[in-house]
XYZ file of C-alpha atoms in Angstrom:
478
model
C 0.000 0.000 0.000
C 2.867 2.370 0.569
C 5.256 1.265 -2.121
C 4.733 4.101 -4.595
C 4.625 6.749 -1.888
C 7.791 5.357 -0.339
C 9.582 5.379 -3.678
C 8.488 8.926 -4.476
C 9.416 10.131 -1.022
C 12.789 8.403 -1.175
C 13.475 9.811 -4.628
C 12.447 13.281 -3.575
C 14.511 13.230 -0.401
C 17.518 11.802 -2.215
C 17.401 14.439 -4.930
C 16.829 17.225 -2.429
C 19.672 15.979 -0.281
C 22.090 15.641 -3.193
C 21.028 19.018 -4.568
C 21.438 20.714 -1.206
C 24.796 19.037 -0.633
C 26.011 20.144 -4.048
C 24.672 23.654 -3.604
C 26.087 23.957 -0.113
C 29.434 22.625 -1.220
C 29.588 25.063 -4.135
C 28.571 27.916 -1.856
C 31.035 26.902 0.850
C 33.956 26.468 -1.533
C 33.227 29.733 -3.307
C 32.763 31.569 -0.026
C 35.952 30.075 1.417
C 38.067 30.992 -1.608
C 36.556 34.465 -1.793
C 37.182 34.994 1.891
C 40.845 34.067 1.544
C 41.301 36.414 -1.419
C 39.445 39.155 0.382
C 41.523 38.837 3.561
C 44.743 39.111 1.587
C 43.644 42.124 -0.427
C 42.329 43.877 2.694
C 45.771 43.512 4.241
C 47.462 45.026 1.152
C 45.010 47.930 1.048
C 45.366 48.580 4.769
C 49.160 48.723 4.639
C 49.029 51.015 1.601
C 46.515 53.315 3.329
C 48.705 53.516 6.442
C 51.788 54.440 4.387
C 49.864 57.101 2.457
C 48.248 58.531 5.587
C 51.641 58.719 7.398
C 53.007 60.844 4.571
C 49.858 63.000 4.592
C 50.100 63.618 8.352
C 53.678 64.850 8.002
C 52.719 67.144 5.121
C 49.834 68.705 7.071
C 51.929 69.184 10.232
C 54.797 70.723 8.263
C 52.449 72.969 6.286
C 50.828 74.245 9.475
C 54.263 74.893 11.042
C 55.291 76.979 8.026
C 52.111 78.834 7.044
C 50.110 78.865 10.344
C 46.894 78.389 8.298
C 43.928 76.997 10.328
C 42.792 75.010 7.298
C 45.760 72.670 7.804
C 44.613 71.999 11.384
C 41.277 70.634 10.158
C 42.968 68.548 7.480
C 45.441 67.224 10.048
C 42.620 66.178 12.393
C 40.938 64.255 9.578
C 44.211 62.535 8.737
C 44.772 61.717 12.427
C 41.295 60.210 12.709
C 41.998 57.998 9.673
C 45.319 56.866 11.114
C 43.673 55.987 14.450
C 41.069 53.855 12.654
C 43.849 52.048 10.761
C 45.603 51.373 14.075
C 42.380 49.820 15.405
C 42.057 47.698 12.258
C 45.483 46.203 12.874
C 44.196 44.875 16.214
C 41.784 42.581 14.375
C 42.378 39.768 11.949
C 42.527 41.466 8.579
C 44.523 38.798 6.773
C 48.084 39.795 7.682
C 50.493 36.848 7.700
C 53.405 38.781 9.254
C 54.713 37.768 12.665
C 53.024 39.361 15.689
C 56.192 41.187 16.908
C 56.505 42.912 13.516
C 52.873 44.050 13.669
C 53.270 45.325 17.238
C 56.375 47.301 16.209
C 54.430 48.729 13.279
C 51.590 49.801 15.573
C 54.063 51.426 17.968
C 55.431 53.558 15.130
C 51.901 54.632 14.159
C 51.099 55.721 17.719
C 54.470 57.510 17.978
C 53.664 59.383 14.758
C 50.303 60.482 16.141
C 51.840 61.513 19.461
C 54.659 63.521 17.880
C 52.298 65.163 15.415
C 50.030 66.297 18.248
C 53.045 67.670 20.100
C 54.174 69.588 16.999
C 50.727 71.131 16.512
C 50.704 72.195 20.181
C 54.184 73.756 19.931
C 53.215 75.680 16.803
C 50.073 77.089 18.459
C 52.117 78.141 21.501
C 54.879 79.676 19.377
C 57.693 77.443 20.725
C 59.912 77.571 17.685
C 62.730 75.398 19.002
C 60.415 72.678 20.240
C 58.215 72.474 17.128
C 61.270 72.396 14.844
C 62.506 69.310 16.686
C 59.035 67.778 16.685
C 58.597 68.312 12.935
C 61.857 66.554 12.336
C 60.759 63.649 14.527
C 57.441 63.413 12.680
C 59.253 63.263 9.345
C 61.574 60.545 10.649
C 58.744 58.397 12.027
C 56.741 58.885 8.820
C 59.712 57.663 6.793
C 60.126 54.640 9.087
C 56.468 53.763 8.659
C 56.739 53.910 4.872
C 59.850 51.757 4.904
C 58.269 49.243 7.295
C 55.162 49.181 5.114
C 57.217 48.135 2.095
C 58.864 45.406 4.193
C 55.493 44.072 5.359
C 54.119 44.193 1.821
C 57.060 42.120 0.586
C 56.428 39.543 3.300
C 52.715 39.473 2.572
C 53.315 39.002 -1.175
C 55.620 36.079 -0.464
C 52.956 34.473 1.719
C 50.313 35.269 -0.883
C 52.163 33.297 -3.590
C 51.997 30.169 -1.442
C 48.362 30.853 -0.550
C 47.429 31.416 -4.193
C 48.880 28.065 -5.275
C 47.037 26.315 -2.466
C 43.773 28.012 -3.394
C 44.187 27.028 -7.028
C 44.569 23.341 -6.120
C 41.543 23.469 -3.827
C 39.507 25.213 -6.525
C 40.243 22.433 -9.026
C 39.338 19.750 -6.468
C 36.088 21.542 -5.618
C 35.147 21.840 -9.294
C 35.764 18.131 -9.946
C 33.770 17.060 -6.885
C 30.863 19.326 -7.831
C 30.765 17.932 -11.383
C 30.688 14.356 -10.088
C 27.942 15.214 -7.598
C 25.709 16.807 -10.236
C 26.261 13.909 -12.631
C 25.311 11.424 -9.918
C 22.170 13.418 -9.057
C 21.009 13.489 -12.682
C 21.637 9.750 -13.085
C 19.681 8.852 -9.951
C 16.827 11.166 -10.962
C 16.509 9.592 -14.423
C 16.600 6.056 -13.042
C 13.956 6.738 -10.398
C 11.717 8.556 -12.898
C 11.898 5.593 -15.306
C 11.158 3.032 -12.578
C 8.243 4.891 -10.981
C 6.521 6.426 -14.039
C 5.797 3.104 -15.706
C 4.007 1.733 -12.651
C 1.542 4.588 -12.247
C 0.974 6.114 -15.692
C -1.400 3.475 -17.172
C -3.885 3.323 -14.251
C -3.932 7.124 -14.058
C -4.794 7.343 -17.775
C -7.804 5.075 -17.183
C -8.845 7.102 -14.120
C -8.619 10.337 -16.106
C -10.938 8.895 -18.744
C -13.433 7.926 -16.037
C -13.153 11.420 -14.505
C -13.941 12.963 -17.911
C -17.083 10.844 -18.104
C -18.129 12.053 -14.637
C -17.530 15.692 -15.652
C -19.913 15.143 -18.565
C -22.613 13.876 -16.193
C -22.204 10.133 -16.719
C -22.078 8.492 -13.277
C -22.805 4.945 -14.503
C -19.494 4.070 -16.171
C -17.698 0.731 -15.643
C -15.414 0.388 -12.654
C -11.680 0.211 -13.315
C -10.107 -3.060 -12.190
C -6.744 -2.402 -10.516
C -4.828 -5.527 -9.498
C -1.913 -3.841 -7.740
C -2.177 -3.279 -4.005
C -0.672 0.171 -3.850
C -1.773 3.804 -3.803
C -3.313 3.508 -7.270
C -5.696 0.903 -5.878
C -6.644 3.270 -3.036
C -7.121 6.099 -5.542
C -9.363 3.947 -7.714
C -11.510 2.844 -4.752
C -11.838 6.452 -3.598
C -12.824 7.579 -7.095
C -15.466 4.920 -7.430
C -16.855 5.797 -3.994
C -16.837 9.491 -4.861
C -18.704 8.832 -8.119
C -21.356 6.870 -6.264
C -21.702 9.536 -3.542
C -21.941 12.319 -6.114
C -24.785 10.455 -7.766
C -26.564 10.105 -4.423
C -25.878 13.763 -3.578
C -27.457 14.982 -6.801
C -30.562 12.988 -5.975
C -30.618 14.508 -2.488
C -30.216 18.035 -3.892
C -33.182 17.501 -6.162
C -35.266 16.279 -3.227
C -34.105 19.183 -1.035
C -34.962 21.708 -3.749
C -38.498 20.345 -3.902
C -38.719 20.484 -0.084
C -37.412 24.079 0.024
C -40.056 25.107 -2.445
C -42.743 23.642 -0.216
C -41.280 25.425 2.852
C -41.310 28.767 1.028
C -44.925 28.240 0.120
C -45.759 27.461 3.769
C -43.893 30.590 4.995
C -45.808 32.693 2.506
C -49.096 31.324 3.792
C -47.965 31.952 7.388
C -47.107 35.578 6.609
C -50.425 36.038 4.895
C -52.183 34.797 8.029
C -50.337 37.150 10.417
C -52.190 40.165 11.825
C -51.262 43.446 10.191
C -49.736 45.756 12.882
C -51.377 48.782 11.302
C -54.775 47.078 11.639
C -53.937 46.497 15.319
C -53.190 50.108 16.272
C -56.127 51.334 14.144
C -58.262 49.028 16.237
C -56.691 50.529 19.393
C -57.677 54.004 18.179
C -61.283 52.834 17.745
C -61.276 51.356 21.246
C -59.857 54.641 22.588
C -62.686 56.649 20.993
C -65.280 54.271 22.374
C -63.795 54.540 25.881
C -63.846 58.340 25.607
C -67.505 58.324 24.486
C -68.296 56.106 27.464
C -66.564 58.683 29.760
C -63.629 56.343 30.551
C -61.132 59.147 29.926
C -58.213 57.533 31.802
C -58.638 54.348 29.794
C -58.917 56.332 26.569
C -55.731 58.273 27.384
C -53.832 55.055 28.140
C -54.946 53.429 24.896
C -53.842 56.527 22.971
C -50.400 56.303 24.560
C -50.083 52.621 23.638
C -51.256 53.343 20.092
C -48.769 56.223 19.683
C -45.911 54.097 21.034
C -46.804 51.186 18.756
C -47.133 53.372 15.651
C -43.751 54.993 16.335
C -42.055 51.615 16.877
C -42.926 50.681 13.264
C -40.695 53.482 11.913
C -37.500 52.510 10.083
C -34.475 52.392 12.420
C -31.956 55.137 11.685
C -34.493 57.443 10.040
C -33.876 61.049 11.046
C -36.558 62.559 13.272
C -36.631 65.641 15.469
C -35.838 65.441 19.148
C -39.342 66.776 19.738
C -40.829 63.588 18.251
C -38.580 61.419 20.425
C -39.536 63.358 23.559
C -43.223 63.005 22.701
C -42.875 59.209 22.536
C -40.937 59.166 25.842
C -43.717 61.164 27.514
C -46.305 58.677 26.250
C -44.150 55.869 27.624
C -43.893 57.734 30.964
C -47.706 57.960 31.049
C -48.049 54.192 30.493
C -45.549 53.370 33.252
C -47.021 55.886 35.713
C -50.419 54.329 35.121
C -48.939 50.867 35.606
C -46.909 51.530 38.759
C -49.069 54.270 40.281
C -47.214 55.823 43.266
C -44.236 53.443 43.147
C -42.418 55.336 40.380
C -42.174 59.032 39.505
C -41.293 60.329 36.030
C -39.852 63.823 35.492
C -38.778 65.843 32.465
C -36.611 68.960 32.353
C -36.366 70.065 28.726
C -34.917 73.131 26.983
C -37.433 73.798 24.209
C -34.716 75.291 21.972
C -33.161 71.836 21.603
C -36.222 70.071 20.217
C -35.515 70.824 16.542
C -32.252 68.854 16.546
C -32.154 65.766 14.295
C -31.720 62.333 15.940
C -32.186 58.693 14.806
C -35.677 57.362 15.490
C -36.207 55.086 18.507
C -33.128 56.359 20.358
C -34.498 57.685 23.666
C -37.410 55.286 24.321
C -35.226 52.106 24.488
C -32.850 53.848 26.940
C -35.753 55.055 29.102
C -37.199 51.544 29.005
C -33.865 50.141 30.230
C -33.986 52.606 33.134
C -37.409 51.261 34.142
C -36.774 47.539 33.677
C -33.190 47.299 35.001
C -33.225 50.307 37.305
C -36.368 51.216 39.227
C -38.861 48.432 38.481
C -37.517 46.211 41.330
C -37.984 49.055 43.853
C -41.074 48.826 46.081
C -41.368 52.606 46.322
C -39.574 55.884 45.623
C -38.483 54.996 42.077
C -37.480 57.980 39.932
C -36.749 58.214 36.197
C -35.871 61.620 34.800
C -35.260 62.964 31.281
C -33.113 66.131 31.111
C -32.266 68.005 27.880
C -30.138 71.162 27.617
C -27.498 72.890 25.432
C -23.774 73.121 26.199
C -20.984 74.457 23.919
C -22.678 73.635 20.621
C -23.993 70.256 21.750
C -27.328 69.036 23.029
C -26.887 67.043 26.237
C -29.510 64.388 26.965
C -29.525 62.745 30.406
C -31.619 59.682 31.282
C -31.322 59.201 35.047
C -32.705 56.672 37.496
C -32.177 55.991 41.190
C -32.101 52.205 40.803
C -29.544 49.553 41.739
C -26.789 50.888 39.435
C -24.007 48.848 37.771
C -20.312 48.262 38.473
C -17.340 49.284 36.325
C -16.966 45.869 34.725
C -20.567 45.865 33.561
C -20.191 49.394 32.144
C -17.167 48.348 30.069
C -19.024 45.323 28.770
C -22.054 47.392 27.788
C -19.925 49.992 26.003
C -17.884 47.373 24.135
C -18.554 46.774 20.447
C -18.384 42.975 20.497
C -21.083 41.215 18.575
C -22.997 39.292 21.247
C -26.481 39.157 22.694
C -27.383 42.443 24.380
C -28.305 41.691 28.017
C -30.595 44.723 28.025
C -32.945 43.207 25.467
C -35.224 40.636 26.975
C -38.529 40.057 28.578
C -40.495 43.279 29.053
C -38.915 45.235 26.187
C -41.452 46.697 23.804
C -39.134 47.303 20.839
C -36.400 44.650 21.034
C -33.800 47.439 20.700
C -30.924 47.430 23.164
C -28.084 49.692 24.230
C -25.575 48.436 21.641
C -28.095 48.957 18.864
C -28.572 52.576 19.964
C -24.791 53.163 20.162
C -24.255 51.660 16.706
C -26.908 53.864 15.107
C -25.551 56.983 16.825
C -22.053 56.235 15.466
C -23.414 55.819 11.943
C -25.708 58.873 12.178
C -23.212 61.390 13.639
C -19.829 59.792 12.820
C -18.947 59.944 16.545
C -17.609 57.108 18.706
C -18.226 58.818 22.040
C -21.805 60.019 21.746
C -22.992 57.800 24.626
C -21.569 57.617 28.155
C -22.687 55.707 31.226
C -22.181 57.034 34.755
C -23.133 54.625 37.506
C -22.099 53.128 40.829
C -23.622 50.128 42.610
C -26.672 51.217 44.657
C -26.259 54.811 43.421
C -28.458 54.781 40.324
C -27.469 55.152 36.664
C -27.147 58.109 34.287
C -26.904 57.650 30.517
C -25.629 60.766 28.744
C -26.018 61.427 25.016
C -23.887 64.212 23.531
C -25.530 65.269 20.257
C -24.038 67.875 17.867
C -26.445 70.615 16.837
C -26.887 69.955 13.141
C -29.564 69.442 10.561
C -29.007 65.781 9.708
C -26.645 62.815 9.731
C -22.916 63.026 9.019
């Protein structure tokens, strides 16, 4: 069962391994040879730069001693900085093959040159003619020594380089021969494995492809392919035959499901046709209200009017722009219903700046928040419940406060309510007339005004809750 897979895997791993070995060997040999060449040339360039910079330092010091021009001071400092960096480079392995004592002596001369040059510049600035004359002479002498020692080191390095070059040439030839043999071996193994494996799997796959073409044309009743080998081709054939059979069964099921879906749609249509029209319902409520008024049941008539108004308003499209006056009117009707329901247990108050009532606001914004204040705030209280609606202007904004003296909420609950995670809103449940919760209101305010901080909650446990809406004074949505 695993013979073909094992062969393919072995062939793949062998080729990858040989290819990686060859590539790594070529990279390593090339990198090694390049590194050796580079180290040698860096040493030559460094010695040449030191010799040139030693001569330059003497010329700048001597020029400053003669002409007293400040320009030569700047040029000397640059030359000194270069020489110091070359001294540091000699501390590291830059490819020099000279003996360590010779390098240390060379470094000592460089530092002596820098020291004497600094002394000369100091003497010139201080006007000590005798001292700077001696110092200039010493700088010239040390500079000459450095140039002579540089030539000696270059001769030694060139002698070592000849031996290194011959060694690198021999290694390069050996690397090239080994790489050629490795690539030839890889190609030979690849061809042999391809010949051995291709013959065993090509014929059954041709037959399977013909069967697959028949299936693509909609023929699921073709003859099964008989595969005698017990390998992956046999598994592939069995899977194909099973798939063809299951596809046939699936098509039959899809046809049956389509017929069933059509029946379900017809049933839903009949169900919708049998539902009561909400407009018929609140029209009926209006008729009942008039009858109650004619029968002198004025309180009942007023209550039915409030319910009818609330129901009619709840049918408006969410997000539609209305005036704040319309929203306040609905809240007052809701207050009337709740005051009738709870009698003396709950008090409703409104403090409203009339100048704010022309501001645009999404429909069904205030009533769900007021309803939350009743259900989750003051409804559990036996007496003394208070819900208040306050509206006023402040710095170009309309501030709307919905306050209650209920149980309040803790900080964790406030953060959860103000979060924007898509989850069930805990403030939509039994007792809600609209099915609209706090997150729904926040989402519509963000879309309507383009503000992310239009709603705030201020509350402490057992201290009541205040919901504040900060509305810009404008004609419509952003």
